[in-house]
Coordinates of C-alpha atoms in Angstrom, one line a residue:
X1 CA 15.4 -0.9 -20.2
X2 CA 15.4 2.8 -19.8
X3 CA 15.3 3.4 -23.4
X4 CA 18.9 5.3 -22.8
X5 CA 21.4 4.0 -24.9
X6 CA 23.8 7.5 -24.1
X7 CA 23.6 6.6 -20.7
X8 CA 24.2 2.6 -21.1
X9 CA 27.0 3.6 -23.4
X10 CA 28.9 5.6 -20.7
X11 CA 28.3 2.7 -18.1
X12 CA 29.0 -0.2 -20.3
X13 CA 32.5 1.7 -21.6
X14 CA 33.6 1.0 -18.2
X15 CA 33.8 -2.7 -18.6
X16 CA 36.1 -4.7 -21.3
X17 CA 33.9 -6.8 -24.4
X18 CA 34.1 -10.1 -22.4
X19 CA 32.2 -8.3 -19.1
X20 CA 30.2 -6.9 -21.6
X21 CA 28.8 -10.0 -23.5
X22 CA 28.9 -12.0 -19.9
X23 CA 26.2 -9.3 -19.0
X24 CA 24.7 -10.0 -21.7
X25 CA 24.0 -13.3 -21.7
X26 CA 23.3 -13.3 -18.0
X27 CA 20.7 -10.7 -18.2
X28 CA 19.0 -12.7 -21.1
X29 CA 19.0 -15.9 -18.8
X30 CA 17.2 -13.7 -16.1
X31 CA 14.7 -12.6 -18.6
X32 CA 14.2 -16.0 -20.4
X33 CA 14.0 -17.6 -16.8
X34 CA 11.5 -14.7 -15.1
X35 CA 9.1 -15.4 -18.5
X36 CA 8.9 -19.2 -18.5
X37 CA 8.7 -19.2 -14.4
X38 CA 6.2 -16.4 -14.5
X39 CA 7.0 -15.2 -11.4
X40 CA 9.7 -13.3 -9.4
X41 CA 13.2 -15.1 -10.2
X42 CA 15.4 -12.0 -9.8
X43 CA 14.1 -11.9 -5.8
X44 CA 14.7 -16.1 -5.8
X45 CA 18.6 -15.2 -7.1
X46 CA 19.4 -12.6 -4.7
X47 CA 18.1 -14.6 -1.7
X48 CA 20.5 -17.8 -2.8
X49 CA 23.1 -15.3 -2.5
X50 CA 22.7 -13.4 0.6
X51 CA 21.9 -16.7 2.3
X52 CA 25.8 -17.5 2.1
X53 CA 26.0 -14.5 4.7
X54 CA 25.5 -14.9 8.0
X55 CA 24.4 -10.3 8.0
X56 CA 21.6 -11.0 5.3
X57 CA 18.3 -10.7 6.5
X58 CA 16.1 -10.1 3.2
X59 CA 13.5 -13.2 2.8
X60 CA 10.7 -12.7 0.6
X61 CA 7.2 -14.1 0.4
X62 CA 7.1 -17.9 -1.0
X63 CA 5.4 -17.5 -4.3
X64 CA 2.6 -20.2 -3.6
X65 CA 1.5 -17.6 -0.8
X66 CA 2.2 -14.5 -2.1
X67 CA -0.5 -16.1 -4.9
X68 CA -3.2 -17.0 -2.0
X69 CA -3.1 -13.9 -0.8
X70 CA -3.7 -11.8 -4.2
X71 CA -6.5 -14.4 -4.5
X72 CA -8.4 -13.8 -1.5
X73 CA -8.3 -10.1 -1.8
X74 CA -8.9 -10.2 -5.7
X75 CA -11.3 -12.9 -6.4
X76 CA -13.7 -11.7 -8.5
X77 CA -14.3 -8.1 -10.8
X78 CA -16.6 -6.5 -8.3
X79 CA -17.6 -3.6 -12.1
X80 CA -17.0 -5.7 -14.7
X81 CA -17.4 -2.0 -16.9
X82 CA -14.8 -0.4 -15.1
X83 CA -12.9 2.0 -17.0
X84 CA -10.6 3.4 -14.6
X85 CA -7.1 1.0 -13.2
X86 CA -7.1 -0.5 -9.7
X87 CA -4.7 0.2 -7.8
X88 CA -2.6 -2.3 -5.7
X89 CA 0.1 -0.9 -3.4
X90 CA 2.7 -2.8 -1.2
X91 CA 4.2 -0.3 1.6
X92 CA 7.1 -3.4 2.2
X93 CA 7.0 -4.6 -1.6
X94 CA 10.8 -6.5 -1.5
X95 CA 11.1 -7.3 -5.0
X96 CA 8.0 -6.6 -5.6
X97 CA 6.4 -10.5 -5.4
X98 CA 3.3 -9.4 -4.0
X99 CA 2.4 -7.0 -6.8
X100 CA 3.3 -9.6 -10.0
X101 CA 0.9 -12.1 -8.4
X102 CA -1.8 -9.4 -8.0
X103 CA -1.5 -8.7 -11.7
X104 CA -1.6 -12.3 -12.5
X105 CA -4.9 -11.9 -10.9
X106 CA -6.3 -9.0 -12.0
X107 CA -9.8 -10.5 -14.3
X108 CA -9.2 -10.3 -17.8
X109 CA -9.4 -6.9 -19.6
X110 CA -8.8 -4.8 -16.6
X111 CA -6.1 -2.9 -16.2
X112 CA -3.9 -1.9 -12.8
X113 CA -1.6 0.7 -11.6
X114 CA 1.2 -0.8 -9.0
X115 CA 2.8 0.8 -5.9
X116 CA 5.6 -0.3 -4.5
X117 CA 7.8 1.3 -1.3
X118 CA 11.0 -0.6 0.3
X119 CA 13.8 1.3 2.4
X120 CA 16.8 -1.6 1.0
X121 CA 17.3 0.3 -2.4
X122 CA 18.8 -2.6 -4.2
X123 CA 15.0 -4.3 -3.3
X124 CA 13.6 -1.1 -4.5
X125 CA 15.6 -1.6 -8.0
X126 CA 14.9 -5.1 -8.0
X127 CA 10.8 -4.4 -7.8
X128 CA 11.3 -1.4 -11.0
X129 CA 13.3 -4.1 -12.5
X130 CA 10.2 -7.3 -12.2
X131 CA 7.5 -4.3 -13.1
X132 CA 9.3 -3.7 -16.0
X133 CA 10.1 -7.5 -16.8
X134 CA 6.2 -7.8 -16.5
X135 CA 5.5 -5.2 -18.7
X136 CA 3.3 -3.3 -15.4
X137 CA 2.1 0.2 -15.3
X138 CA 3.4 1.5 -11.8
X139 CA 6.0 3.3 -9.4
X140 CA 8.2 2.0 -7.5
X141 CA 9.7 4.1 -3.9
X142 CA 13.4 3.7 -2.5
X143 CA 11.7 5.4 0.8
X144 CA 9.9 4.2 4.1
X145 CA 6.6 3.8 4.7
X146 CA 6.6 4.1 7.6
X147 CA 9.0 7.5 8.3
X148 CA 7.0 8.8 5.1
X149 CA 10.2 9.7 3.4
X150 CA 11.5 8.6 0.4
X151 CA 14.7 9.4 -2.0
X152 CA 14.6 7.6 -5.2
X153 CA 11.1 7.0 -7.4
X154 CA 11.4 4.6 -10.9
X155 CA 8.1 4.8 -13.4
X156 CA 7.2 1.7 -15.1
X157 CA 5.2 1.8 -18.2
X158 CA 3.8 -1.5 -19.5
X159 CA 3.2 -1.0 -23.5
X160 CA 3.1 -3.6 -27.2
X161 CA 6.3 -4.0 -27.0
X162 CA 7.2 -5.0 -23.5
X163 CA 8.0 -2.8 -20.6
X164 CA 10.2 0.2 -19.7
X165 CA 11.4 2.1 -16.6
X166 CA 13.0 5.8 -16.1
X167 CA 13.7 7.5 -12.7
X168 CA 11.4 10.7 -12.0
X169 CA 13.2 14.0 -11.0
X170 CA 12.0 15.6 -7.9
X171 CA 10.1 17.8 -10.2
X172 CA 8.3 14.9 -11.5
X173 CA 7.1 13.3 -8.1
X174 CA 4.8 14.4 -5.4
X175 CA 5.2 13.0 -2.0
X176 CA 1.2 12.5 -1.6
X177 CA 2.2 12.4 2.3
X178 CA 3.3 15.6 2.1
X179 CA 0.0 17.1 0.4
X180 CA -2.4 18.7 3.2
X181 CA -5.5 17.2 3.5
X182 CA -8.6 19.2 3.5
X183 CA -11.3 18.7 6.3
X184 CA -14.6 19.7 6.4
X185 CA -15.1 23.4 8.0
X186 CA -17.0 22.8 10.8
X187 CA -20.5 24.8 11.6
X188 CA -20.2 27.5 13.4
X189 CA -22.1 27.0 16.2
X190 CA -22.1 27.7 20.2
X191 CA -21.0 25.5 22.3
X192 CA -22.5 26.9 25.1
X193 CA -26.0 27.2 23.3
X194 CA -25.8 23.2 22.3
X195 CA -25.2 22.7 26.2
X196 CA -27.9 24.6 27.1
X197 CA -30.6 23.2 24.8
X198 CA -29.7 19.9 25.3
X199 CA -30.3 20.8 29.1
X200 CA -33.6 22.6 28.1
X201 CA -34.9 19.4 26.3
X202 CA -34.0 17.1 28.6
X203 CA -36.7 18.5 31.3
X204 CA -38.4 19.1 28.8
X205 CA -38.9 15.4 28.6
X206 CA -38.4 14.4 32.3
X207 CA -42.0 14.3 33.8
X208 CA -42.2 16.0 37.4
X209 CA -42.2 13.0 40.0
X210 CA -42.4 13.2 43.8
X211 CA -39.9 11.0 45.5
X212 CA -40.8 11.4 48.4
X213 CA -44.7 10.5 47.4
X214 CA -43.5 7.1 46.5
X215 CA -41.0 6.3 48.9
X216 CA -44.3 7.1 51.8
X217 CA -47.1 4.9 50.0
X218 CA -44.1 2.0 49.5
X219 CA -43.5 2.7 53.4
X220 CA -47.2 2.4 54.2
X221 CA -47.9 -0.5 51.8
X222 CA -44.9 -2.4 53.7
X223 CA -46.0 -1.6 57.0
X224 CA -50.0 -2.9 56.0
X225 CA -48.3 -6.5 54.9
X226 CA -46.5 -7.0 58.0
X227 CA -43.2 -6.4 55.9
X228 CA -39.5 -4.8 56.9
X229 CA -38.5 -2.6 54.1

Protein backbone atom coordinates (compact mmCIF):
# COMPACT_ATOMS: atom_id res chain seq x y z
CA UNK A 1 0.00 0.00 0.00
CA UNK A 2 3.05 2.06 0.08
CA UNK A 3 3.52 1.76 -3.53
CA UNK A 4 7.11 -0.06 -2.68
CA UNK A 5 7.29 -3.18 -4.20
CA UNK A 6 11.53 -3.13 -3.42
CA UNK A 7 10.79 -2.85 -0.04
CA UNK A 8 7.76 -5.51 0.14
CA UNK A 9 10.10 -7.71 -1.81
CA UNK A 10 12.83 -7.64 0.89
CA UNK A 11 10.13 -8.27 3.64
CA UNK A 12 8.02 -10.85 1.92
CA UNK A 13 11.53 -12.88 1.03
CA UNK A 14 11.56 -13.60 4.62
CA UNK A 15 8.53 -15.79 4.60
CA UNK A 16 8.20 -19.26 2.57
CA UNK A 17 5.18 -19.23 -0.63
CA UNK A 18 2.55 -20.68 1.76
CA UNK A 19 3.03 -17.55 4.53
CA UNK A 20 3.09 -15.61 1.54
CA UNK A 21 -0.30 -16.60 -0.19
CA UNK A 22 -1.82 -17.02 3.65
CA UNK A 23 -1.11 -13.20 3.83
CA UNK A 24 -2.50 -12.82 0.97
CA UNK A 25 -5.68 -13.98 1.24
CA UNK A 26 -6.05 -12.75 4.80
CA UNK A 27 -5.28 -9.30 3.90
CA UNK A 28 -7.92 -9.51 1.02
CA UNK A 29 -10.53 -10.78 3.65
CA UNK A 30 -9.71 -7.62 5.74
CA UNK A 31 -10.15 -5.38 2.78
CA UNK A 32 -13.28 -7.16 1.26
CA UNK A 33 -14.71 -7.17 5.02
CA UNK A 34 -13.69 -3.30 5.92
CA UNK A 35 -15.59 -2.35 2.32
CA UNK A 36 -18.91 -4.18 2.76
CA UNK A 37 -18.93 -3.29 6.75
CA UNK A 38 -17.95 0.32 5.91
CA UNK A 39 -16.50 0.82 9.00
CA UNK A 40 -13.36 0.02 11.14
CA UNK A 41 -13.06 -3.94 11.10
CA UNK A 42 -9.23 -4.09 11.50
CA UNK A 43 -9.81 -2.18 15.20
CA UNK A 44 -12.98 -4.86 15.71
CA UNK A 45 -10.16 -7.87 14.97
CA UNK A 46 -7.46 -6.64 17.13
CA UNK A 47 -9.85 -6.13 20.15
CA UNK A 48 -11.19 -9.98 19.75
CA UNK A 49 -7.73 -10.76 20.15
CA UNK A 50 -6.34 -8.84 22.91
CA UNK A 51 -9.52 -9.63 24.87
CA UNK A 52 -8.03 -13.34 25.35
CA UNK A 53 -5.34 -11.39 27.59
CA UNK A 54 -5.90 -10.55 30.83
CA UNK A 55 -2.76 -7.15 30.14
CA UNK A 56 -4.82 -5.75 27.11
CA UNK A 57 -6.37 -2.64 27.74
CA UNK A 58 -7.15 -1.15 24.14
CA UNK A 59 -11.17 -0.73 23.71
CA UNK A 60 -12.32 1.45 21.07
CA UNK A 61 -15.42 3.47 20.48
CA UNK A 62 -18.63 1.29 19.48
CA UNK A 63 -19.27 2.20 15.92
CA UNK A 64 -23.09 3.24 16.55
CA UNK A 65 -21.40 6.07 18.77
CA UNK A 66 -18.45 6.93 17.29
CA UNK A 67 -21.36 7.79 14.33
CA UNK A 68 -23.56 10.05 16.79
CA UNK A 69 -20.91 11.87 17.66
CA UNK A 70 -19.49 12.86 14.05
CA UNK A 71 -23.18 13.75 13.62
CA UNK A 72 -23.70 16.14 16.16
CA UNK A 73 -20.53 17.97 15.50
CA UNK A 74 -21.00 17.67 11.54
CA UNK A 75 -24.58 18.10 10.84
CA UNK A 76 -24.91 20.26 8.32
CA UNK A 77 -22.30 22.30 5.53
CA UNK A 78 -22.13 25.48 7.46
CA UNK A 79 -20.33 27.13 3.29
CA UNK A 80 -21.75 25.05 1.06
CA UNK A 81 -18.90 27.02 -1.64
CA UNK A 82 -16.16 26.09 0.41
CA UNK A 83 -13.06 25.42 -1.49
CA UNK A 84 -10.66 24.69 1.09
CA UNK A 85 -10.70 20.86 3.31
CA UNK A 86 -11.90 20.68 6.83
CA UNK A 87 -10.00 19.43 9.08
CA UNK A 88 -10.92 16.79 11.70
CA UNK A 89 -8.25 15.76 14.22
CA UNK A 90 -8.42 12.97 16.98
CA UNK A 91 -5.50 13.58 19.66
CA UNK A 92 -6.50 9.63 21.03
CA UNK A 93 -7.59 8.43 17.44
CA UNK A 94 -7.13 4.25 18.32
CA UNK A 95 -7.61 2.96 15.00
CA UNK A 96 -8.69 5.74 13.87
CA UNK A 97 -12.92 5.02 14.24
CA UNK A 98 -13.62 8.41 15.03
CA UNK A 99 -12.16 9.87 11.91
CA UNK A 100 -13.82 7.19 9.19
CA UNK A 101 -17.24 8.09 10.61
CA UNK A 102 -16.52 11.86 10.37
CA UNK A 103 -15.73 11.35 6.69
CA UNK A 104 -18.76 9.27 6.23
CA UNK A 105 -20.32 12.51 7.28
CA UNK A 106 -18.63 15.01 5.63
CA UNK A 107 -21.79 16.64 3.04
CA UNK A 108 -21.33 15.63 -0.32
CA UNK A 109 -18.66 17.27 -2.51
CA UNK A 110 -16.51 18.46 0.26
CA UNK A 111 -13.49 17.37 0.90
CA UNK A 112 -11.35 16.67 4.46
CA UNK A 113 -7.94 16.43 5.74
CA UNK A 114 -7.59 13.82 8.89
CA UNK A 115 -5.34 13.94 12.02
CA UNK A 116 -4.76 11.28 13.86
CA UNK A 117 -2.23 10.99 17.20
CA UNK A 118 -1.97 7.62 19.48
CA UNK A 119 1.06 6.75 21.75
CA UNK A 120 0.36 2.47 21.18
CA UNK A 121 2.11 2.42 17.73
CA UNK A 122 0.50 -0.70 16.42
CA UNK A 123 -2.99 1.65 16.96
CA UNK A 124 -1.08 4.33 15.23
CA UNK A 125 -0.36 1.77 12.15
CA UNK A 126 -3.71 0.44 12.40
CA UNK A 127 -5.38 4.20 11.92
CA UNK A 128 -2.63 4.79 8.47
CA UNK A 129 -3.81 1.46 7.61
CA UNK A 130 -8.11 2.33 7.77
CA UNK A 131 -7.08 6.00 6.22
CA UNK A 132 -5.64 4.26 3.52
CA UNK A 133 -8.40 1.44 3.26
CA UNK A 134 -10.81 4.54 3.03
CA UNK A 135 -9.06 6.08 0.50
CA UNK A 136 -8.67 9.51 3.14
CA UNK A 137 -6.38 12.45 2.74
CA UNK A 138 -4.54 12.67 6.22
CA UNK A 139 -1.53 11.99 8.75
CA UNK A 140 -1.39 9.85 11.14
CA UNK A 141 1.14 10.46 14.66
CA UNK A 142 2.81 7.43 16.61
CA UNK A 143 3.36 10.38 19.40
CA UNK A 144 1.43 11.84 22.49
CA UNK A 145 -0.74 14.39 22.66
CA UNK A 146 -0.41 15.12 25.43
CA UNK A 147 3.73 15.14 26.09
CA UNK A 148 3.67 16.84 22.51
CA UNK A 149 6.14 14.37 21.23
CA UNK A 150 5.91 12.20 18.61
CA UNK A 151 8.38 9.53 16.64
CA UNK A 152 6.72 8.06 13.69
CA UNK A 153 4.35 10.15 11.09
CA UNK A 154 2.40 8.00 7.99
CA UNK A 155 0.77 10.33 5.03
CA UNK A 156 -2.26 9.07 3.53
CA UNK A 157 -3.31 10.20 0.19
CA UNK A 158 -6.89 9.31 -0.97
CA UNK A 159 -6.85 9.33 -5.03
CA UNK A 160 -9.07 7.35 -8.44
CA UNK A 161 -7.68 4.52 -7.72
CA UNK A 162 -7.94 3.91 -4.03
CA UNK A 163 -5.69 4.96 -1.30
CA UNK A 164 -1.95 4.90 -0.41
CA UNK A 165 0.35 5.55 2.61
CA UNK A 166 4.26 6.33 2.99
CA UNK A 167 6.08 7.32 6.22
CA UNK A 168 7.56 11.03 6.28
CA UNK A 169 11.31 11.58 7.12
CA UNK A 170 12.02 14.04 9.82
CA UNK A 171 12.73 16.29 6.99
CA UNK A 172 9.31 15.99 5.80
CA UNK A 173 7.41 16.76 9.11
CA UNK A 174 7.09 19.72 11.33
CA UNK A 175 6.16 19.25 14.88
CA UNK A 176 3.54 22.38 14.65
CA UNK A 177 3.99 22.23 18.65
CA UNK A 178 7.35 23.00 18.33
CA UNK A 179 6.71 26.16 15.98
CA UNK A 180 6.77 29.59 18.12
CA UNK A 181 3.83 31.35 18.11
CA UNK A 182 3.79 34.99 17.44
CA UNK A 183 1.97 37.43 19.83
CA UNK A 184 0.94 40.68 19.32
CA UNK A 185 3.74 43.44 20.46
CA UNK A 186 2.24 45.15 22.95
CA UNK A 187 1.99 49.30 22.98
CA UNK A 188 4.38 50.84 24.48
CA UNK A 189 3.03 52.62 26.99
CA UNK A 190 3.58 53.76 30.87
CA UNK A 191 2.38 52.13 33.36
CA UNK A 192 2.80 54.60 35.72
CA UNK A 193 1.10 57.25 33.34
CA UNK A 194 -2.14 54.77 32.89
CA UNK A 195 -2.28 54.78 36.84
CA UNK A 196 -2.10 58.19 37.09
CA UNK A 197 -4.77 59.19 34.55
CA UNK A 198 -7.06 56.82 35.60
CA UNK A 199 -6.59 58.50 39.07
CA UNK A 200 -6.91 61.93 37.45
CA UNK A 201 -10.29 60.94 35.79
CA UNK A 202 -11.71 59.48 38.45
CA UNK A 203 -12.02 62.93 40.57
CA UNK A 204 -12.48 64.20 37.73
CA UNK A 205 -15.80 62.53 37.87
CA UNK A 206 -16.33 62.25 41.68
CA UNK A 207 -18.39 65.53 42.60
CA UNK A 208 -17.07 67.24 46.00
CA UNK A 209 -19.55 66.13 48.85
CA UNK A 210 -19.48 67.12 52.54
CA UNK A 211 -19.94 64.19 54.84
CA UNK A 212 -20.04 65.71 57.48
CA UNK A 213 -22.95 68.21 56.04
CA UNK A 214 -25.18 65.22 55.70
CA UNK A 215 -24.44 63.24 58.53
CA UNK A 216 -25.53 66.88 60.75
CA UNK A 217 -28.96 67.61 58.86
CA UNK A 218 -29.69 63.53 59.12
CA UNK A 219 -28.80 64.09 62.92
CA UNK A 220 -31.04 67.17 63.20
CA UNK A 221 -33.89 65.71 61.10
CA UNK A 222 -33.84 62.64 63.61
CA UNK A 223 -33.70 64.62 66.51
CA UNK A 224 -36.99 66.97 65.11
CA UNK A 225 -39.14 63.45 64.67
CA UNK A 226 -38.54 62.25 68.08
CA UNK A 227 -36.23 59.43 66.42
CA UNK A 228 -32.84 57.46 67.83
CA UNK A 229 -30.41 57.32 64.94
Amino acid sequence: MQRDDESYLDVMDKYGEKEAQLYSEAFDELLNASESANHDVLGVVYEELGNSSDHFGQHFTPHNLSDMNAEMVIDEDPDPGREDPYSVLDPAAGSGRLLISAAKQLPEGTQGEFYAVDKDSTCAKMAALNLTFFNMDGYVVHGDSLTQDYHTVWATEGSAFGGSVHELDDDQWTNPYDQEVSEEPEDNVDEKEIQEDTEENQQADTPDIDFDEIRETQLSDFTSRGDTP
